[in-house]
XYZ file of C-alpha atoms in Angstrom:
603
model
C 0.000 0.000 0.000
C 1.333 3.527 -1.218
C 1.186 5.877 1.421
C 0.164 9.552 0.760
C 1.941 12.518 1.617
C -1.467 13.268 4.295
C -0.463 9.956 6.029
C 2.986 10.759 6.817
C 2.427 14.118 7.993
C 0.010 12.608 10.062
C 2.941 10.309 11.514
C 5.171 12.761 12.571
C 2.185 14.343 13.973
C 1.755 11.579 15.993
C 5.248 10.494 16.951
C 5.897 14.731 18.120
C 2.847 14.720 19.810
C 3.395 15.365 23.702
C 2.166 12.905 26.120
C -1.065 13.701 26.500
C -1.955 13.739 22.975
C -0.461 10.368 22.859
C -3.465 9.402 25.232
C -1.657 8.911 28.693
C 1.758 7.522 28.975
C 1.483 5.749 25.410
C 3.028 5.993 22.054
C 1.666 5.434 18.592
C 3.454 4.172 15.292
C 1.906 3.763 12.074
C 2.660 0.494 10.572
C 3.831 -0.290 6.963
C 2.491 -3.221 4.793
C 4.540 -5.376 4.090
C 7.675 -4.051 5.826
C 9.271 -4.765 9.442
C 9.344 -2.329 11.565
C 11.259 -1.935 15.188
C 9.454 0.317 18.065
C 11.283 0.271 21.390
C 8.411 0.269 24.134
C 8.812 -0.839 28.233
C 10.202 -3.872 28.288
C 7.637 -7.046 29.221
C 4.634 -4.882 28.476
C 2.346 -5.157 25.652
C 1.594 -3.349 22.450
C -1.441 -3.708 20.691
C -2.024 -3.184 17.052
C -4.880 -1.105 15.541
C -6.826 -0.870 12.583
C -8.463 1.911 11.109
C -10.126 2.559 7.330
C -10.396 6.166 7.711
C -7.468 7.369 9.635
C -10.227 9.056 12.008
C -9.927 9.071 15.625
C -12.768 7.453 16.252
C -12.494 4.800 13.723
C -9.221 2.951 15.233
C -10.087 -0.523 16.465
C -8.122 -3.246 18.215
C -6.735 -5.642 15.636
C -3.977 -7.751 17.853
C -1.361 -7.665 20.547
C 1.933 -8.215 20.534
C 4.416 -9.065 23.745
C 7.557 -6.449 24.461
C 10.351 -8.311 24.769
C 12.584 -8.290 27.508
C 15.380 -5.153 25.216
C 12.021 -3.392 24.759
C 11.646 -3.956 21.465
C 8.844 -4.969 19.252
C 8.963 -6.147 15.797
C 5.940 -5.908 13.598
C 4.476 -6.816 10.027
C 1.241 -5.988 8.289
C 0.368 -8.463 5.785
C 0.826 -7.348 1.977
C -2.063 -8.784 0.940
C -6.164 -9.547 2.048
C -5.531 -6.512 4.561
C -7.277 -3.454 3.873
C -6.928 0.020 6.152
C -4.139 1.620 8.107
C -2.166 0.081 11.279
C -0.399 1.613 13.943
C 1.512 0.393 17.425
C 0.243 1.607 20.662
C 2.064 0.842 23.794
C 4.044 2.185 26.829
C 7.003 4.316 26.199
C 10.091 3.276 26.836
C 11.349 5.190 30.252
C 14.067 6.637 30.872
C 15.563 4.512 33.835
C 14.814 0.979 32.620
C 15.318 -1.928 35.612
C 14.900 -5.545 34.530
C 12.444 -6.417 37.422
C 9.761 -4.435 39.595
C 9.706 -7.135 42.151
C 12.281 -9.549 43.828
C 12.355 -11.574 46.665
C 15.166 -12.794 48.535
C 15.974 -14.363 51.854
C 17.103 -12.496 55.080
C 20.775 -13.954 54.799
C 20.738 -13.821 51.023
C 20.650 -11.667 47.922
C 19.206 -10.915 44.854
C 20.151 -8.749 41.693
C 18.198 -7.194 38.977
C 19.417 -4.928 36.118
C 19.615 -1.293 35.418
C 20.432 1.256 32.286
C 18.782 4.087 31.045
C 15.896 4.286 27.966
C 17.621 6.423 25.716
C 21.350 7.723 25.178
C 21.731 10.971 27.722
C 23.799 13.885 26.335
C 25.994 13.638 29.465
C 27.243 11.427 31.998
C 24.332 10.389 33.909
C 24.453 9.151 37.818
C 21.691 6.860 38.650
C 21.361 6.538 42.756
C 20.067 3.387 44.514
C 18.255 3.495 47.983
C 16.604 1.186 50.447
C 13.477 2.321 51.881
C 14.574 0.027 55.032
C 18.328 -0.892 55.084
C 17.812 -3.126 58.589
C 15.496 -5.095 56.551
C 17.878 -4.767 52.641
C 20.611 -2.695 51.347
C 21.314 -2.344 47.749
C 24.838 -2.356 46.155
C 26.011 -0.296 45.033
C 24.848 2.654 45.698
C 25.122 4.244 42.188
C 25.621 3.576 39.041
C 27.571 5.690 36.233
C 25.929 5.677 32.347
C 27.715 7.189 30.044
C 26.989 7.846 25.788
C 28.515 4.918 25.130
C 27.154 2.464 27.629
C 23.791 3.859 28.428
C 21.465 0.955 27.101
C 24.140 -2.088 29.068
C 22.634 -3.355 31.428
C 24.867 -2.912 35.198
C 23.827 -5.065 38.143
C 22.542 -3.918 41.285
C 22.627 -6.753 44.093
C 20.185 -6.138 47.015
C 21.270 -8.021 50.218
C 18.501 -9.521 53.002
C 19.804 -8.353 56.479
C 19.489 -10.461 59.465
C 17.025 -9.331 61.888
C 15.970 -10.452 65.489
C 12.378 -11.243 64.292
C 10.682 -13.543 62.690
C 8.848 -11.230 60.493
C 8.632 -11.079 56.530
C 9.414 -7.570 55.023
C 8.672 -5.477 52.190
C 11.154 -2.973 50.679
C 11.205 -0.765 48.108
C 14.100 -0.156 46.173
C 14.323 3.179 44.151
C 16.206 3.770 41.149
C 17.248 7.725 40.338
C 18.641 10.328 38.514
C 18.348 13.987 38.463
C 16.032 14.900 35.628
C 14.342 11.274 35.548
C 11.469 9.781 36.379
C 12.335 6.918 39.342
C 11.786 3.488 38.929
C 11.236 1.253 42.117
C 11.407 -2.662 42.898
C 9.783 -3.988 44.859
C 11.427 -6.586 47.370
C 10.455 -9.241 49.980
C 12.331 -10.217 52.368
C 11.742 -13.605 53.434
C 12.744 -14.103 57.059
C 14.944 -16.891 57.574
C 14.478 -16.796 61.232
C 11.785 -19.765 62.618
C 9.766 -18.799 65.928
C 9.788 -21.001 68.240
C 10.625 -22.134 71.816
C 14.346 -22.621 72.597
C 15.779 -24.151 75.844
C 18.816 -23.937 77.516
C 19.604 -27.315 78.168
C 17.675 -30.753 76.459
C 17.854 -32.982 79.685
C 18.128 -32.316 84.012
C 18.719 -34.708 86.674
C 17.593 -34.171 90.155
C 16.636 -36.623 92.815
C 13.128 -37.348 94.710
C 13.675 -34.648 97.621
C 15.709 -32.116 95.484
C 14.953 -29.903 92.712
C 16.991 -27.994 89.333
C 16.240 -25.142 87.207
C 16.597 -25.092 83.252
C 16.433 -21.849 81.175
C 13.293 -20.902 78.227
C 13.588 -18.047 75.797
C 12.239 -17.360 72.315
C 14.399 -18.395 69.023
C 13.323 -14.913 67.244
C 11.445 -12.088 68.646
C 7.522 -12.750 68.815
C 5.296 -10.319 66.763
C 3.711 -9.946 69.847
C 3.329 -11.113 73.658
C 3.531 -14.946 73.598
C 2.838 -17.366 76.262
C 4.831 -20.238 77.088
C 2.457 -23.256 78.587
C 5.024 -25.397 80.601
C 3.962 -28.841 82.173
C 5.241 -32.083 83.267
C 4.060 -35.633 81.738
C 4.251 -37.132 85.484
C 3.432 -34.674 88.180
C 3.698 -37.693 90.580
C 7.131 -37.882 89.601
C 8.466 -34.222 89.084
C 6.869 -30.859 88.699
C 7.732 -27.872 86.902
C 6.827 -24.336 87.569
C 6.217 -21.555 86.631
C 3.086 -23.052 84.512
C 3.502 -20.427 82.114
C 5.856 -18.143 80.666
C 5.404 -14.467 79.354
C 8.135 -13.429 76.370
C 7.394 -9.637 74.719
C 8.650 -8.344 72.167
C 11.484 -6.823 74.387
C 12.120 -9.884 76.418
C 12.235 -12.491 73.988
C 15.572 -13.642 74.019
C 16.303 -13.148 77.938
C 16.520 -17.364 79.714
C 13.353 -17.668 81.691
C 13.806 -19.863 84.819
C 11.742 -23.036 85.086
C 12.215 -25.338 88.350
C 11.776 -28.622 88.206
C 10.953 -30.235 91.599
C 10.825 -33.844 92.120
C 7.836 -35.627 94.159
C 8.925 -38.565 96.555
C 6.950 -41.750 96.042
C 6.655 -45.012 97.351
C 8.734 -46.940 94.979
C 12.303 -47.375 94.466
C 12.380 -46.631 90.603
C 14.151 -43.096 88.887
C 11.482 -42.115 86.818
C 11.705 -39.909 83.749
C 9.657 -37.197 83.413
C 8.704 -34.985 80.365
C 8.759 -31.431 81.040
C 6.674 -29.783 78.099
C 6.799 -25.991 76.609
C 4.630 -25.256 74.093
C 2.833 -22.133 72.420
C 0.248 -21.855 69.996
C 1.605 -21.860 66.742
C 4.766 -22.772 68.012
C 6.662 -26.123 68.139
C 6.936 -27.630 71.521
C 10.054 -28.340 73.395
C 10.920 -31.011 76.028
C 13.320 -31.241 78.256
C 13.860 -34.599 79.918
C 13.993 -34.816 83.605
C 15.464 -37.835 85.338
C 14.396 -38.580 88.780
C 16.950 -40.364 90.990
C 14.980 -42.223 93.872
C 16.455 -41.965 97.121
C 14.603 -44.016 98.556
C 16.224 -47.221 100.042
C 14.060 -50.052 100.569
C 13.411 -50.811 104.474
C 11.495 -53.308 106.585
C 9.265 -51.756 109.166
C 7.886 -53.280 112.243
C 5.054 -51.879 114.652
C 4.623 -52.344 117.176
C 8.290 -51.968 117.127
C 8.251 -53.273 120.979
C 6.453 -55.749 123.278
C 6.230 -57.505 126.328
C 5.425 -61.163 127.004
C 5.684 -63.554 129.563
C 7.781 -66.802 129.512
C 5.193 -68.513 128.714
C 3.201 -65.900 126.633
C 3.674 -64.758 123.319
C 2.684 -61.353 121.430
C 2.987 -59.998 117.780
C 3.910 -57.359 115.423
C 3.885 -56.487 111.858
C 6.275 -56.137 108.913
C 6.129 -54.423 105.840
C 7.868 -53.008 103.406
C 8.482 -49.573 103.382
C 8.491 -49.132 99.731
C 7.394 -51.195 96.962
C 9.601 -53.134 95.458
C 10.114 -54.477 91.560
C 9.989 -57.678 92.011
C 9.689 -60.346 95.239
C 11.322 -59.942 98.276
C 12.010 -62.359 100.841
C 12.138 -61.131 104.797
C 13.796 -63.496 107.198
C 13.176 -63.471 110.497
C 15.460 -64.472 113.329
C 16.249 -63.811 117.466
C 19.096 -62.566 118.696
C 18.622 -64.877 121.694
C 16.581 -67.936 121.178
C 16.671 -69.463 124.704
C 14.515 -66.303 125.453
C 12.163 -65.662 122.778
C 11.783 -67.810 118.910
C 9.725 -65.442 116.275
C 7.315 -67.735 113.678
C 7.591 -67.890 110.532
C 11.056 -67.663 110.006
C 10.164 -66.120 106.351
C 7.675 -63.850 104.832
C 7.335 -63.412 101.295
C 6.354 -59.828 99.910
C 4.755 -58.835 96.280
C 5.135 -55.359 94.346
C 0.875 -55.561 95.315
C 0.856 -56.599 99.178
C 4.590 -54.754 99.930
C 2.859 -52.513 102.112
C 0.326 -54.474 103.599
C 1.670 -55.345 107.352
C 1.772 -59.444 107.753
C 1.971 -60.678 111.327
C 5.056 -62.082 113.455
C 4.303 -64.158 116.748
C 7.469 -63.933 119.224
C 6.967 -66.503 122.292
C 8.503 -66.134 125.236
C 10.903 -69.108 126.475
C 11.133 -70.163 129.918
C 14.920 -70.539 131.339
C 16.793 -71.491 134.656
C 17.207 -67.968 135.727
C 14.947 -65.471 137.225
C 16.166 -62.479 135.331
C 14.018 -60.556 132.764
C 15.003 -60.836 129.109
C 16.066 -58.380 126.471
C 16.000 -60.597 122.832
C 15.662 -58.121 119.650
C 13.537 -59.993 116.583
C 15.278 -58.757 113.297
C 13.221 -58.589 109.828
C 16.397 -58.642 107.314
C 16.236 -58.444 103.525
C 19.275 -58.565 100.839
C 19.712 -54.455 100.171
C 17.082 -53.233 102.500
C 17.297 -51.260 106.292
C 16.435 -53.884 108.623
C 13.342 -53.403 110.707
C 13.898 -54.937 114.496
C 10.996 -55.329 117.281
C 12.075 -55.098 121.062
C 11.146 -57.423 122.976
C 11.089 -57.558 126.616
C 10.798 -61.181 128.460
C 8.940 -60.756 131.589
C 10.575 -64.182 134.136
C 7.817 -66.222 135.296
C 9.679 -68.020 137.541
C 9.940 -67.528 141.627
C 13.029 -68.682 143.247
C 12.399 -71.177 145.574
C 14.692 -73.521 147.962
C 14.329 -77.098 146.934
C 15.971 -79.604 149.871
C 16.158 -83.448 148.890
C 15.389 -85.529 150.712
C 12.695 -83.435 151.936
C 11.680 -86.024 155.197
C 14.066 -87.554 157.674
C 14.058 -89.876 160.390
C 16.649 -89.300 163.258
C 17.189 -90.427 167.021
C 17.385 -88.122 169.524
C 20.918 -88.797 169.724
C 21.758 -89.116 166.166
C 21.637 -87.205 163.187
C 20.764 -87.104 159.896
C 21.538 -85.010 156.411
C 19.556 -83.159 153.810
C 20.935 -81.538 150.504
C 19.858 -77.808 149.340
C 19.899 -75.541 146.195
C 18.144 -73.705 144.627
C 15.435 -73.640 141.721
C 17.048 -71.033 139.352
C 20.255 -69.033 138.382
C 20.079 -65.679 140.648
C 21.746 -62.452 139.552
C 23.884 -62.365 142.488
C 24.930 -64.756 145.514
C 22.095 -65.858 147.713
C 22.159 -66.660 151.122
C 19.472 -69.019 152.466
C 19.402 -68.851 156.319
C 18.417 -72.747 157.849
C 16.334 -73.242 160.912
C 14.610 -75.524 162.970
C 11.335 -75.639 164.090
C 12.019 -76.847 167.853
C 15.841 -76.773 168.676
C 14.820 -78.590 172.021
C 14.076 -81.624 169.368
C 16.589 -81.386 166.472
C 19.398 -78.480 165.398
C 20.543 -77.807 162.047
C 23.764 -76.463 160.611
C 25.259 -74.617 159.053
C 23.173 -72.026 159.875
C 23.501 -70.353 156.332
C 24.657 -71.191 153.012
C 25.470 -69.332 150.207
C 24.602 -69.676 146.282
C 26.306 -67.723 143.317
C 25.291 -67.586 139.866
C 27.413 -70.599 139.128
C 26.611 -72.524 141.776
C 23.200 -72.445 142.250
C 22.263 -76.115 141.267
C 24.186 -77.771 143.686
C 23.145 -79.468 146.412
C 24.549 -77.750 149.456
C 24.495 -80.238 152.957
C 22.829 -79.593 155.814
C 23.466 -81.790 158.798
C 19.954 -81.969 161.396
C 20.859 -83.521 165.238
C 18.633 -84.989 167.631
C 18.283 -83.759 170.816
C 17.897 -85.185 174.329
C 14.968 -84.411 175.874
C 12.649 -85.064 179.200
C 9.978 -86.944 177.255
C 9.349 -90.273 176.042
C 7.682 -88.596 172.891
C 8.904 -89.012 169.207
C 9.135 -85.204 167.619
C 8.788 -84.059 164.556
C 10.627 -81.009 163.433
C 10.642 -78.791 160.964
C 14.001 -77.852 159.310
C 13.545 -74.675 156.853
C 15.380 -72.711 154.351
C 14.821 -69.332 153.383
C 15.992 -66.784 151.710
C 14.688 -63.068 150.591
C 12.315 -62.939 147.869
C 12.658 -67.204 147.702
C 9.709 -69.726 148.715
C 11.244 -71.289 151.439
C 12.517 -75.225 150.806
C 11.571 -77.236 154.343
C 12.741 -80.824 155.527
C 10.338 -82.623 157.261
C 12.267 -84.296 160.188
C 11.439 -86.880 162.843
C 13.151 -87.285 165.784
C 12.597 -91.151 167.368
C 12.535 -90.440 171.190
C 15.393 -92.890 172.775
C 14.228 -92.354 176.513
C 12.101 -95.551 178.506
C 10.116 -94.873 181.314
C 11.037 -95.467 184.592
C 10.705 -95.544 188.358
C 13.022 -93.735 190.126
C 13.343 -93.838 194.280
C 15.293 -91.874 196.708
C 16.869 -95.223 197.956
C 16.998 -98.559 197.326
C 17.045 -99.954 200.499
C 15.641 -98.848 204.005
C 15.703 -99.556 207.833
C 13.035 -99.212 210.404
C 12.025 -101.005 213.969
C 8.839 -102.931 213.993
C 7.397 -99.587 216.018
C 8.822 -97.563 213.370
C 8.502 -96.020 210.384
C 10.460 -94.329 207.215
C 10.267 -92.997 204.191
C 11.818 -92.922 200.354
C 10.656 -91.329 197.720
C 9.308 -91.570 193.973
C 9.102 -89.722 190.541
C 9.211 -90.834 186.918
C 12.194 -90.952 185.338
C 10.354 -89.339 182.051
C 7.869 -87.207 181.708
C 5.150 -89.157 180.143
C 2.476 -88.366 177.439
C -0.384 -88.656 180.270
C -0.753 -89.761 183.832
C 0.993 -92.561 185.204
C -0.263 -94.353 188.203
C 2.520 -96.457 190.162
C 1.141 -98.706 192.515
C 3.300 -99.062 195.982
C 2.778 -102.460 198.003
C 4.618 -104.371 200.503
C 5.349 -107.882 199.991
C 5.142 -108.689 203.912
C 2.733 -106.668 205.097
C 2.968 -108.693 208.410
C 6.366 -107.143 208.708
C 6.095 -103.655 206.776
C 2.714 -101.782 205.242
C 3.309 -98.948 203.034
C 1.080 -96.106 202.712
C -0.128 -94.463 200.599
C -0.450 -97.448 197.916
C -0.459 -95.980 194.956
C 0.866 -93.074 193.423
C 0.054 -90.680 190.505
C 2.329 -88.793 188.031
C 1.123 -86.469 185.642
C 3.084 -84.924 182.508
C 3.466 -81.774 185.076
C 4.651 -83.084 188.343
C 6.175 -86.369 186.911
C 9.396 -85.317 188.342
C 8.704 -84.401 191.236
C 9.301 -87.048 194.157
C 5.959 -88.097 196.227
C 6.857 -89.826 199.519
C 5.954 -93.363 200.461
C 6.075 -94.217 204.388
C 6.393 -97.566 205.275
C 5.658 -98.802 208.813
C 6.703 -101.496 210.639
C 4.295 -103.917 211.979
C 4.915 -105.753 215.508
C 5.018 -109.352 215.356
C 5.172 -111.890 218.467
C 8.575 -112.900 217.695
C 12.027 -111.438 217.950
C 13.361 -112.060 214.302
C 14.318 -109.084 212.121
C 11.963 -109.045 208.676
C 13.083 -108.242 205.497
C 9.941 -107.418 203.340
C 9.893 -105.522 199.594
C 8.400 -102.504 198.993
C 7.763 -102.689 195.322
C 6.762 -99.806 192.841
C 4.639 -100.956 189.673
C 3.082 -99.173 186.636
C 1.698 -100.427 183.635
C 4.446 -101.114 181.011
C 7.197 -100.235 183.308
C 9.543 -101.994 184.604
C 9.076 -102.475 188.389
C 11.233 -101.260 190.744
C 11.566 -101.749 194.323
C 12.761 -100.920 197.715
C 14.288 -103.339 200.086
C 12.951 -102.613 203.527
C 15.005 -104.217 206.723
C 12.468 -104.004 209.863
C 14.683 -104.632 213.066
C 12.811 -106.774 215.773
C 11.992 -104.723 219.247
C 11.429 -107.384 221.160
């Protein structure tokens, strides 16, 4: 298509035409058939191709688009044939600072770059400046660039480095590109934080035992957009605590250690336990930090009542259990420290983890012994690794000292003697004396008069020797020997004396002399005293010579010693011989006795 000489004016019309006849910020340029044509426009934007049949204003249609490439430059052809009308170009101009991007993103510790030269060859040297809208957040480098004639349209590279910050926070920056006289061009950049929020804690594990506690430090990783709450708990609060419960970080205090205490709990086992300790935030990651709990406990065997009494022959309990329950069986033997006093039943108890602390009973009996002392015996509940438990017992001695003689009945004369042996019935403490006596010394004596036991030798038989004595009467005694000591029942010897006396009739004179006008006398009395009246009859065995008077005579247990008088009288015969008659003295089972009487003849 031939253009006219109207079109071209038209053209230049166009291509002079200030800005705002160009319809904003875009350009317009008429298109030839048939023939390429180059129109430098922004780069990356698009141009768009119109039609018109009339060249009006208002006639201008949109025929096509075409992209800008990346130099700014678009190439394009109208078809020489089955086309009809004019075509022009409009687009955006190209400006005068041209940057290869408007937006880049980069991370806080990294970097970026984009490109920069100017739109159209300056008449000078022309300085383009660079500045960050925030350079704690991005700086750009460097901070100018020089164009000259000659290298105005290369490209020069402008790197724009992410700063570390103490936030976790995303930013926006703008870059601006500048030059007296120009119109600035910005880029826009984001900042991607590298930094994560979270919890951070000063150490990842703490050891502390039942009764004792540690600390461990919290803080943020990166400072919170706002105030953030730390929830802090423990997986086991039977095992180990942790407190505060919560944590308070600003935006000031982020990064300054909090101080969590972690307290362990004493329990009834003998296990460490391990115990979670938990931070967490919403929209945060948790933390842990693993607490170990040494147990301190050590496992022991206790006993209650952890004393009692009993007799010798009593018994009394107690029960064992363990303090603390164990992992597995244990096995509690039982023993005395002094079995002759006191033997404990069973000799073993067995104990689960489930019936550790449930008390199981103990029966201690009391053992009786040879001495008379009180016992002190300790029953012991031992285990392999445990504290033993122990119960005191105190044996209470049932026994009584007591004498003991053997033989315990005699049989002695009055003049003879006999022997006894004497101990006693337990060990004492200390040396005993026993103190002997008799019941009637006028029957039967004892000696020694005292004796004396120690602790050794108690058991043996100590002799006592018991003597008849002489006495008055014709009677048999019996006598009581005893042995006694303080605090002792008294051992006693039954003895009996076998009286050696026998009766008799005693006179003043065994013979006597008297004329047959006379008279004389003698006298009587027992010889014993006797167990009840004794008569003694008196007679004469001539009583033609000699009577006697009076004839019979009685003795009682009182007077049987003293003499009674018996006269005898002589009788007068016809013839002048002397008589000798008998005067004789007679009692029933004695023997008789008499008196020989000579009566001299008077005539």
């Amino acid at each position: 298509m031939k253009v006219p000489p109207a079109f071209l004016l038209l053209l230049l019309l166009l291509l002079a035409a200030p800005a705002s006849a160009q319809q904003g910020p875009k350009i317009t340029s008429f298109l030839k058939t048939g023939e390429l044509t180059c129109i430098q426009l922004e780069p990356g934007s698009t141009a768009t191709i119109e039609r018109s049949s009339s060249l009006a204003p208002a006639s201008w249609t949109d025929w096509t688009s075409l992209p800008v490439d990346p130099d700014g430059v678009i190439q394009a052809t109208v078809p020489v044939s089955g086309v009809r009308g004019f075509f022009r170009v409009r687009g955006t101009p190209m400006p005068s600072i041209v940057v290869t991007v408007t937006s880049l993103g980069i991370n806080e510790a990294g970097s970026g770059t984009f490109g920069v030269r100017l739109g159209y060859q300056p008449a000078a040297t022309t300085t383009v400046t660079l500045g960050s809208s925030d350079t704690s957040s991005a700086t750009a480098s460097p901070s100018s660039l020089t164009f000259t004639t000659a290298n105005w349209n290369i490209l020069q590279t402008v790197t724009i480095n992410g700063v570390a910050d103490a936030d976790a926070t995303n930013e926006s920056v703008t870059v601006t590109v500048s030059s007296t006289g120009l119109t600035s061009r910005t880029v826009d950049v984001t900042v991607t934080d590298d930094d994560v929020l979270g919890i951070e804690t000063s150490t990842a594990s703490v050891t502390l035992g039942e009764a004792g506690s540690t600390t461990f430090g919290v803080r943020l990783t990166a400072q919170p957009p706002a105030t953030t709450t730390v929830t802090v708990g423990s997986s086991d609060t039977s095992a180990a605590t942790a407190s505060p419960s919560s944590l308070t970080f600003t935006t000031t205090n982020w990064a300054t250690l909090q101080t969590v205490t972690v307290n362990g709990v004493a329990d009834e086992d003998l296990l460490n336990e391990s115990v979670t300790i938990t931070l967490s935030s919403a929209g945060l990651g948790s933390q842990t930090v693993t607490a170990t709990v040494t147990d301190d406990d050590t496992q022991a065997l206790i006993t209650s009542p952890t004393s009692i009494t009993i007799s010798e022959a009593g018994s009394g309990t107690s029960g064992v259990r363990l303090a603390f329950q164990p992992s597995s069986n244990v096995t509690v033997s039982l023993g005395s420290s002094d079995t002759t006093a006191a033997t404990v039943s069973p000799s073993i108890l067995t104990f689960t983890p489930a019936n550790y602390a449930t008390p199981q009973t103990i029966t201690v009996n009391g053992v009786a012994d040879i001495d008379l002392l009180n016992e002190s015996v300790t029953i012991t509940a031992s285990a392999p690794g445990a504290t033993s438990g122990t119960v005191n017992v105190t044996v209470t001695d049932d026994d009584t000292q007591s004498v003991i003689i053997s033989p315990t009945s005699i049989t002695i004369s009055e003049a003879g003697s006999g022997t006894s042996g004497v101990r006693l019935a337990f060990q004492p403490s200390s040396n005993v004396t026993v103190s002997l006596g008799s019941s009637d010394t006028g029957a039967a004596t004892v000696s020694p008069p005292t004796l004396t036991f120690t602790p050794v030798n108690y058991a043996t038989p100590q002799t006592i020797t018991v003597s008849g004595v002489a006495d008055i009467d014709l009677l048999n005694e019996s006598v009581t020997i005893t042995a006694s000591a303080p605090g002792a029942t008294s051992g006693t010897v039954g003895v009996t004396v076998t009286d050696d006396d026998v009766q008799d009739i005693l006179t003043s004179s065994p013979s006597l002399t008297i004329g047959e006008a006379g008279s004389g006398t003698f006298t009587v009395r027992l010889a014993f005293q006797p167990a009840a009246n004794v008569t003694v009859n008196v007679g004469s065995s001539d009583t033609g010579a000699a009577t006697v008077s009076p004839t019979s005579l009685t003795f009682t247990p009182a007077n049987y010693a003293i003499s009674q008088t018996v006269t005898v009288n002589g009788v007068n015969d016809p013839d002048l011989l002397n008589e000798s008659p008998t005067v004789s003295l007679t009692a029933s089972g004695l023997t008789t006795r008499s008196v020989a009487v000579t009566v001299l003849d008077d005539d």
